Every structure is written in structure tokens, then in C-alpha cells.
PDB file of C-alpha atoms in Angstrom:
ATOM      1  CA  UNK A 160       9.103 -16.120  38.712  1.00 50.00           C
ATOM      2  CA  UNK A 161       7.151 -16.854  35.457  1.00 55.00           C
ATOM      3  CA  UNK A 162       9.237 -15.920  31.988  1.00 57.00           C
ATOM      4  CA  UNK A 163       7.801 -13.043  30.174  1.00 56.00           C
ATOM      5  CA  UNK A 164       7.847 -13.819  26.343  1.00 55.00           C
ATOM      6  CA  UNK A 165      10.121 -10.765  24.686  1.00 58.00           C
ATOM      7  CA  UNK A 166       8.722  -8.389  22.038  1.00 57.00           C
ATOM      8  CA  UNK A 167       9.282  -6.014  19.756  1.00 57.00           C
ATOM      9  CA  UNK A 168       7.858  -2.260  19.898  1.00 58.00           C
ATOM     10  CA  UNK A 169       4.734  -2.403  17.481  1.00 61.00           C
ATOM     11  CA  UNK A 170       4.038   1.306  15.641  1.00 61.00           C
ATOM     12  CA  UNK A 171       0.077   1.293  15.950  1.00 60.00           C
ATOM     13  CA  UNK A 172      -1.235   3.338  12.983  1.00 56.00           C
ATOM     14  CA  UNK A 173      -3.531   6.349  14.009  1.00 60.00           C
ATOM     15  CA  UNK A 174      -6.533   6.718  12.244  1.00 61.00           C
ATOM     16  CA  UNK A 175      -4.390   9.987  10.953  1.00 80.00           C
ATOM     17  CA  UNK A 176      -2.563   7.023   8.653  1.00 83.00           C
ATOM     18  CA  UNK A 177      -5.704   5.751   7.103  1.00 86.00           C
ATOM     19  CA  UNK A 178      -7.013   9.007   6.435  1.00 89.00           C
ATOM     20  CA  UNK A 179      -3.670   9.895   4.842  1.00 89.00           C
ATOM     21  CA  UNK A 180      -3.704   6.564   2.762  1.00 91.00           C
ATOM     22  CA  UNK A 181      -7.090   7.101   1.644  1.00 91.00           C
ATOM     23  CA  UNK A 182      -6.160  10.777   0.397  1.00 92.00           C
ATOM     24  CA  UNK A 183      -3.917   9.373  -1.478  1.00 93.00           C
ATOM     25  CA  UNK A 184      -5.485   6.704  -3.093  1.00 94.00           C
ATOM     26  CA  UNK A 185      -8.067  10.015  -4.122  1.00 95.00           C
ATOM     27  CA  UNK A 186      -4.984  11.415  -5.058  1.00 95.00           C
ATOM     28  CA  UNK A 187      -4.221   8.822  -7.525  1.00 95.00           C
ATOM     29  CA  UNK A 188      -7.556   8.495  -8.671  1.00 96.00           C
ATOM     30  CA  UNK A 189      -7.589  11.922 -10.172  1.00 95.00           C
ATOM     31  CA  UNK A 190      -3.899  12.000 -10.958  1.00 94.00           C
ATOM     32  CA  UNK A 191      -4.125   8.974 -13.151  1.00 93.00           C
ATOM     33  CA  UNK A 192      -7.557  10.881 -14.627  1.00 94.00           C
ATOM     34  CA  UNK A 193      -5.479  14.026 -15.594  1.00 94.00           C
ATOM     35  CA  UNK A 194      -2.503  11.621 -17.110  1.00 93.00           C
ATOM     36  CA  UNK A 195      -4.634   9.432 -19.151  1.00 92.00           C
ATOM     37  CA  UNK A 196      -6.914  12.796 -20.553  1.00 93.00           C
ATOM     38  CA  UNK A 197      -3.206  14.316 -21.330  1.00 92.00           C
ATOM     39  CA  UNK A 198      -1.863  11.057 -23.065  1.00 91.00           C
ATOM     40  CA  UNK A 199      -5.087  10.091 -25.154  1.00 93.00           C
ATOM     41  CA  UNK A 200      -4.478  13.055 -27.720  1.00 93.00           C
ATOM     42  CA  UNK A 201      -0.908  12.232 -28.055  1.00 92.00           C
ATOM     43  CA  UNK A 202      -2.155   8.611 -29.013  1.00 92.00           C
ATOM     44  CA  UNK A 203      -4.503  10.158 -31.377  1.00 94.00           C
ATOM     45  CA  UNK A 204      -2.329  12.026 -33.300  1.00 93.00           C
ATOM     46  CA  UNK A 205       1.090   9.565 -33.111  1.00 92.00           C
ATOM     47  CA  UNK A 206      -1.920   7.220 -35.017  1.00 92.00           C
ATOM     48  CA  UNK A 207      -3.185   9.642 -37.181  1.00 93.00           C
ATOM     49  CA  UNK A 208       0.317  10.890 -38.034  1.00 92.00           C
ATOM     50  CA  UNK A 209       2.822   9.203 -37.323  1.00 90.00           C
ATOM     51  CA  UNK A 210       5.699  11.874 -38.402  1.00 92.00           C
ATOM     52  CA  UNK A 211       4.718  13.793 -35.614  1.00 89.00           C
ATOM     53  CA  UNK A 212       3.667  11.665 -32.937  1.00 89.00           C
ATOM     54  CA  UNK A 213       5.752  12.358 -29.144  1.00 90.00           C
ATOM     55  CA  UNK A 214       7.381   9.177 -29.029  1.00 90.00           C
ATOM     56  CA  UNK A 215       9.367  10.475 -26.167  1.00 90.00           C
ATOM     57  CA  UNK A 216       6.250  10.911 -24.241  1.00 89.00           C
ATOM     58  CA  UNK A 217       4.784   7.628 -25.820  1.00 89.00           C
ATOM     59  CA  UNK A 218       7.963   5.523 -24.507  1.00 90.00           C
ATOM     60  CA  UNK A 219       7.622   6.734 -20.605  1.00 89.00           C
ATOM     61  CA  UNK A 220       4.139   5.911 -20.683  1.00 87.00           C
ATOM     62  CA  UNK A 221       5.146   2.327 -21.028  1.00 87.00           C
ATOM     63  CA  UNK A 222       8.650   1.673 -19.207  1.00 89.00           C
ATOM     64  CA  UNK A 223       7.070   4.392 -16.209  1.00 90.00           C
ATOM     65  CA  UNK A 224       4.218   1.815 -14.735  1.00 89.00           C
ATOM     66  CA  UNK A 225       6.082  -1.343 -14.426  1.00 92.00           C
ATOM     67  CA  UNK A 226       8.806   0.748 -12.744  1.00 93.00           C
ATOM     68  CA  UNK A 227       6.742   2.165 -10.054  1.00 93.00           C
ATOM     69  CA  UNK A 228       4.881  -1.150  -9.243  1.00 93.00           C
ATOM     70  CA  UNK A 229       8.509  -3.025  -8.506  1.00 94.00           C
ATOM     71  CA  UNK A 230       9.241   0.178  -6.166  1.00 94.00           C
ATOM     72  CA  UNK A 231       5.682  -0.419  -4.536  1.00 93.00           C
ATOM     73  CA  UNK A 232       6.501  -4.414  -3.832  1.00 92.00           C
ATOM     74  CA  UNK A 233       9.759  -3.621  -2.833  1.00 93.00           C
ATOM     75  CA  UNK A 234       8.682  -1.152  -0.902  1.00 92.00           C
ATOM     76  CA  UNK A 235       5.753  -3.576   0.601  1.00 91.00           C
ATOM     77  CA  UNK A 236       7.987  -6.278   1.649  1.00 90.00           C
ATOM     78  CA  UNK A 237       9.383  -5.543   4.782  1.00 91.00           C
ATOM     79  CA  UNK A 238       5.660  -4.186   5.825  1.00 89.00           C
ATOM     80  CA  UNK A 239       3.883  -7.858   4.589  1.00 89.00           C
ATOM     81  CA  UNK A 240       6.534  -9.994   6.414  1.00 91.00           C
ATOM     82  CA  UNK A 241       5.301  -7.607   9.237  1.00 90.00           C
ATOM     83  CA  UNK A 242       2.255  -8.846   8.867  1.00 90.00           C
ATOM     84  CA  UNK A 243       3.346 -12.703   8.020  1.00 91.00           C
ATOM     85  CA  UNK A 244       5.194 -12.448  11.574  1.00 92.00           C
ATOM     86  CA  UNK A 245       2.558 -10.861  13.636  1.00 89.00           C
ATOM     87  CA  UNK A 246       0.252 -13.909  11.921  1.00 87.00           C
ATOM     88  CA  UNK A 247       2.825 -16.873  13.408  1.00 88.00           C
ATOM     89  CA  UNK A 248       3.325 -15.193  16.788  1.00 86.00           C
ATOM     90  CA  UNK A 249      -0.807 -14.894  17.902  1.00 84.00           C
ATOM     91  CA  UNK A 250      -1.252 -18.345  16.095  1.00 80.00           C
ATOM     92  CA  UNK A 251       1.857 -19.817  17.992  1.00 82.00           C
ATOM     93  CA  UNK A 252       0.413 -18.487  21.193  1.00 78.00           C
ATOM     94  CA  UNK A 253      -3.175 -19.218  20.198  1.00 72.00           C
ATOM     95  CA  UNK A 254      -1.964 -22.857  19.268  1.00 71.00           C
ATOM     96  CA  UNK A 255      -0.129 -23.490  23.495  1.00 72.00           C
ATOM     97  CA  UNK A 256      -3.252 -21.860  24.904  1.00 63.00           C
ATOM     98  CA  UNK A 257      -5.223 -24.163  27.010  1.00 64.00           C
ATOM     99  CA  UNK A 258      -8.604 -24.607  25.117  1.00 63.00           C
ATOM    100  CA  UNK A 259     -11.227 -26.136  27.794  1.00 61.00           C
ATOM    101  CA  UNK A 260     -13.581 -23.537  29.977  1.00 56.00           C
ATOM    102  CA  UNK A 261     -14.937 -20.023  30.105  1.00 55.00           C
ATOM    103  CA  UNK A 262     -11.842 -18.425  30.931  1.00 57.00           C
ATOM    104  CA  UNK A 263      -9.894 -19.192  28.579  1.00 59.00           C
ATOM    105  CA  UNK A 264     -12.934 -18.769  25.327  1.00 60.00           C
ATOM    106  CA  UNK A 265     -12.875 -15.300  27.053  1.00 61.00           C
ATOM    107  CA  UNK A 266      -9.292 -14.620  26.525  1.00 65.00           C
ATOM    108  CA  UNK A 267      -8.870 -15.922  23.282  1.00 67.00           C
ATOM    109  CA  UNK A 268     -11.259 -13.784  22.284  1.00 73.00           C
ATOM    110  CA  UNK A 269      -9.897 -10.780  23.296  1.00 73.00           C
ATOM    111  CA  UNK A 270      -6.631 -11.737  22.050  1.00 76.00           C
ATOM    112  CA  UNK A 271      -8.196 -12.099  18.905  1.00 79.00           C
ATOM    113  CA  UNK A 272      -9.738  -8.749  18.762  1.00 80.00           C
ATOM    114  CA  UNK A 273      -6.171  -7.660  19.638  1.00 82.00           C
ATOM    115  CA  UNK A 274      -4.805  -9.826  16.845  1.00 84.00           C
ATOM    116  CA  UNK A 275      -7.598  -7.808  14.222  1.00 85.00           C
ATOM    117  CA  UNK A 276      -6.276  -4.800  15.554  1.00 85.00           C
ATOM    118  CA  UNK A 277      -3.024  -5.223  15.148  1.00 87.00           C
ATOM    119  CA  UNK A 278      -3.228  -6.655  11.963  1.00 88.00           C
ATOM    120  CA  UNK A 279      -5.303  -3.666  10.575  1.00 88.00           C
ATOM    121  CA  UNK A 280      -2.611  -1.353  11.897  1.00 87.00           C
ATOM    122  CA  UNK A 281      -0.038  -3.469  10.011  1.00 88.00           C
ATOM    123  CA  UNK A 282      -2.145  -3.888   6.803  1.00 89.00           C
ATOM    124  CA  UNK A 283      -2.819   0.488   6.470  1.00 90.00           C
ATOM    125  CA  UNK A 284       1.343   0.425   6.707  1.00 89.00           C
ATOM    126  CA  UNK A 285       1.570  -2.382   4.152  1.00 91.00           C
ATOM    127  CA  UNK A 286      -0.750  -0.477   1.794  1.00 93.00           C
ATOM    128  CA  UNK A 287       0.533   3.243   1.993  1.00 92.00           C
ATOM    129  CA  UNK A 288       4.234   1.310   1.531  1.00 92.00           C
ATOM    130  CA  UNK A 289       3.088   0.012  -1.662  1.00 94.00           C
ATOM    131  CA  UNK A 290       1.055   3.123  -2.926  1.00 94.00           C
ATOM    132  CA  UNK A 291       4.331   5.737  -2.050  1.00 94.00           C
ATOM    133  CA  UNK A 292       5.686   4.928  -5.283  1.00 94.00           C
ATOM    134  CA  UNK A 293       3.012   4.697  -7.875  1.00 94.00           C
ATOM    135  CA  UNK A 294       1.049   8.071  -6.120  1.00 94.00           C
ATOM    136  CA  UNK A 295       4.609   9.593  -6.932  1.00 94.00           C
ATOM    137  CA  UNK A 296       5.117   9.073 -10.274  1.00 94.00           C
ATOM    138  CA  UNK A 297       1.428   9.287 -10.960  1.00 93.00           C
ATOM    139  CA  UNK A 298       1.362  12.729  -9.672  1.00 94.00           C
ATOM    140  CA  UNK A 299       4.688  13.887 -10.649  1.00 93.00           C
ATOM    141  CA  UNK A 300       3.572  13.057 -14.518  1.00 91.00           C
ATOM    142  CA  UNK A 301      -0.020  14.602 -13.560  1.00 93.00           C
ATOM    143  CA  UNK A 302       1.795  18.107 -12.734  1.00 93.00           C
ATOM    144  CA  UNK A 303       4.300  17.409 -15.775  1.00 90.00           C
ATOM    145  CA  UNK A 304       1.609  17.029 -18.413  1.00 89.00           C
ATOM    146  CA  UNK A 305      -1.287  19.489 -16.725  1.00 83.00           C
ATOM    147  CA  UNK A 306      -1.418  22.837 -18.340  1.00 78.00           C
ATOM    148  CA  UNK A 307       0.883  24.989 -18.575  1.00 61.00           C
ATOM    149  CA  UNK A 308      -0.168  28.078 -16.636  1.00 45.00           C
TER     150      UNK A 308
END
């Protein structure tokens, strides 16, 4: 009886996930639109006066970003070495696989489509892993500094 090579349940990303990580990406587009057209007059006037400039306001603008970029790596680490071990397994498997005749060009082809696949899949949960935390603070100071209704 031949050995069958273990593995590990693989999540395949719906096309629901990319749709959800493009939305937010839109998300953050606009978000970081309302931020910046909020922070530019406090700029203006902290130069033009510096008395009365919100230096509270001025002072999360700059610790805030480098903040939620170390959340998004940290956050896209487990979800890259996903992706680094999905990479070593097809190319350990590619690399035993007999190379001479049709059959097998046929089947390493497919496995490489299956390969692209998966990979995709991976890379849409790398990306929305990384984007979690700057969409969050992005939008959380985009509802903080819109107007006040």
C-alpha cells in the first residue's frame, strides 16, 4: 500500500474575501482622504500660530501610523510563512517528480495551476491580515475627526 503524504486543512478564500479586502482598501482610500482634509487646517494654523495650534492632535498624527503598520506585519506573519510553506511543499514535490514524457508535463501543469490557486487564496489572507490594522485606525480617526453632526 503506497504512503499518502499528510496535510494540513487549507482555508480556500471565497471570492467573498477579495471582495471584502478590496472594500476595504476603498475604505481606506477615503478614510485616509477625510483624515488628511481634517488634519491640513490644524497644520495651517499650529504654523500660522503657534499658541494655539492642537498639539494633542498634531502628536497622534505621528506616533498613530508607525503603530498600526507594526500591528499590520505582525499581524501578516503567520499568513506570509503560510505562503513561504505552501512555496517549499509544491517545489519539494515538484523537485521528486519524474520529469521525462507527456504524462507527467500534464500533471505538473495542473499542479501548478493548483499551486497559483492556492497561493492566491493565501496571498488575499496575507493582505486583509496586514490591512486589519491600518483600515482600523484609519477609520476610527476618520469618524473621530469628521463633523460633528
Amino acid at each position: 500500500m503506497a504512503k499518502t503524504r499528510k496535510t494540513t486543512p487549507r482555508r480556500k478564500a471565497p471570492a467573498s474575501d477579495t471582495f471584502a479586502l478590496a472594500t476595504a482598501g476603498a475604505e481606506l482610500a477615503l478614510a485616509s482622504l477625510r483624515v488628511v482634509n481634517a488634519r491640513t487646517p490644524m497644520i495651517i494654523q499650529a504654523f500660522n500660530d503657534p499658541m494655539r495650534g492642537n498639539y494633542a492632535e498634531l502628536t497622534r498624527m505621528v506616533s498613530e501610523k508607525p503603530l498600526a503598520f507594526a500591528q499590520g506585519a505582525s499581524a501578516g506573519g503567520p499568513a506570509w510563512l503560510a505562503m513561504a510553506d505552501e512555496s517549499n511543499r509544491y517545489l519539494a514535490q515538484a523537485w521528486k517528480t519524474p520529469s521525462y514524457g507527456l504524462a507527467p508535463t500534464l500533471s505538473a501543469s495542473l499542479g501548478a495551476f493548483a499551486f497559483w490557486g492556492r497561493m492566491m487564496s493565501l496571498g488575499v489572507a496575507w493582505q486583509s491580515a496586514m490591512l486589519a490594522p491600518i483600515h482600523a485606525a484609519a477609520t476610527t480617526n476618520a469618524r473621530r475627526l469628521g463633523p460633528k453632526a
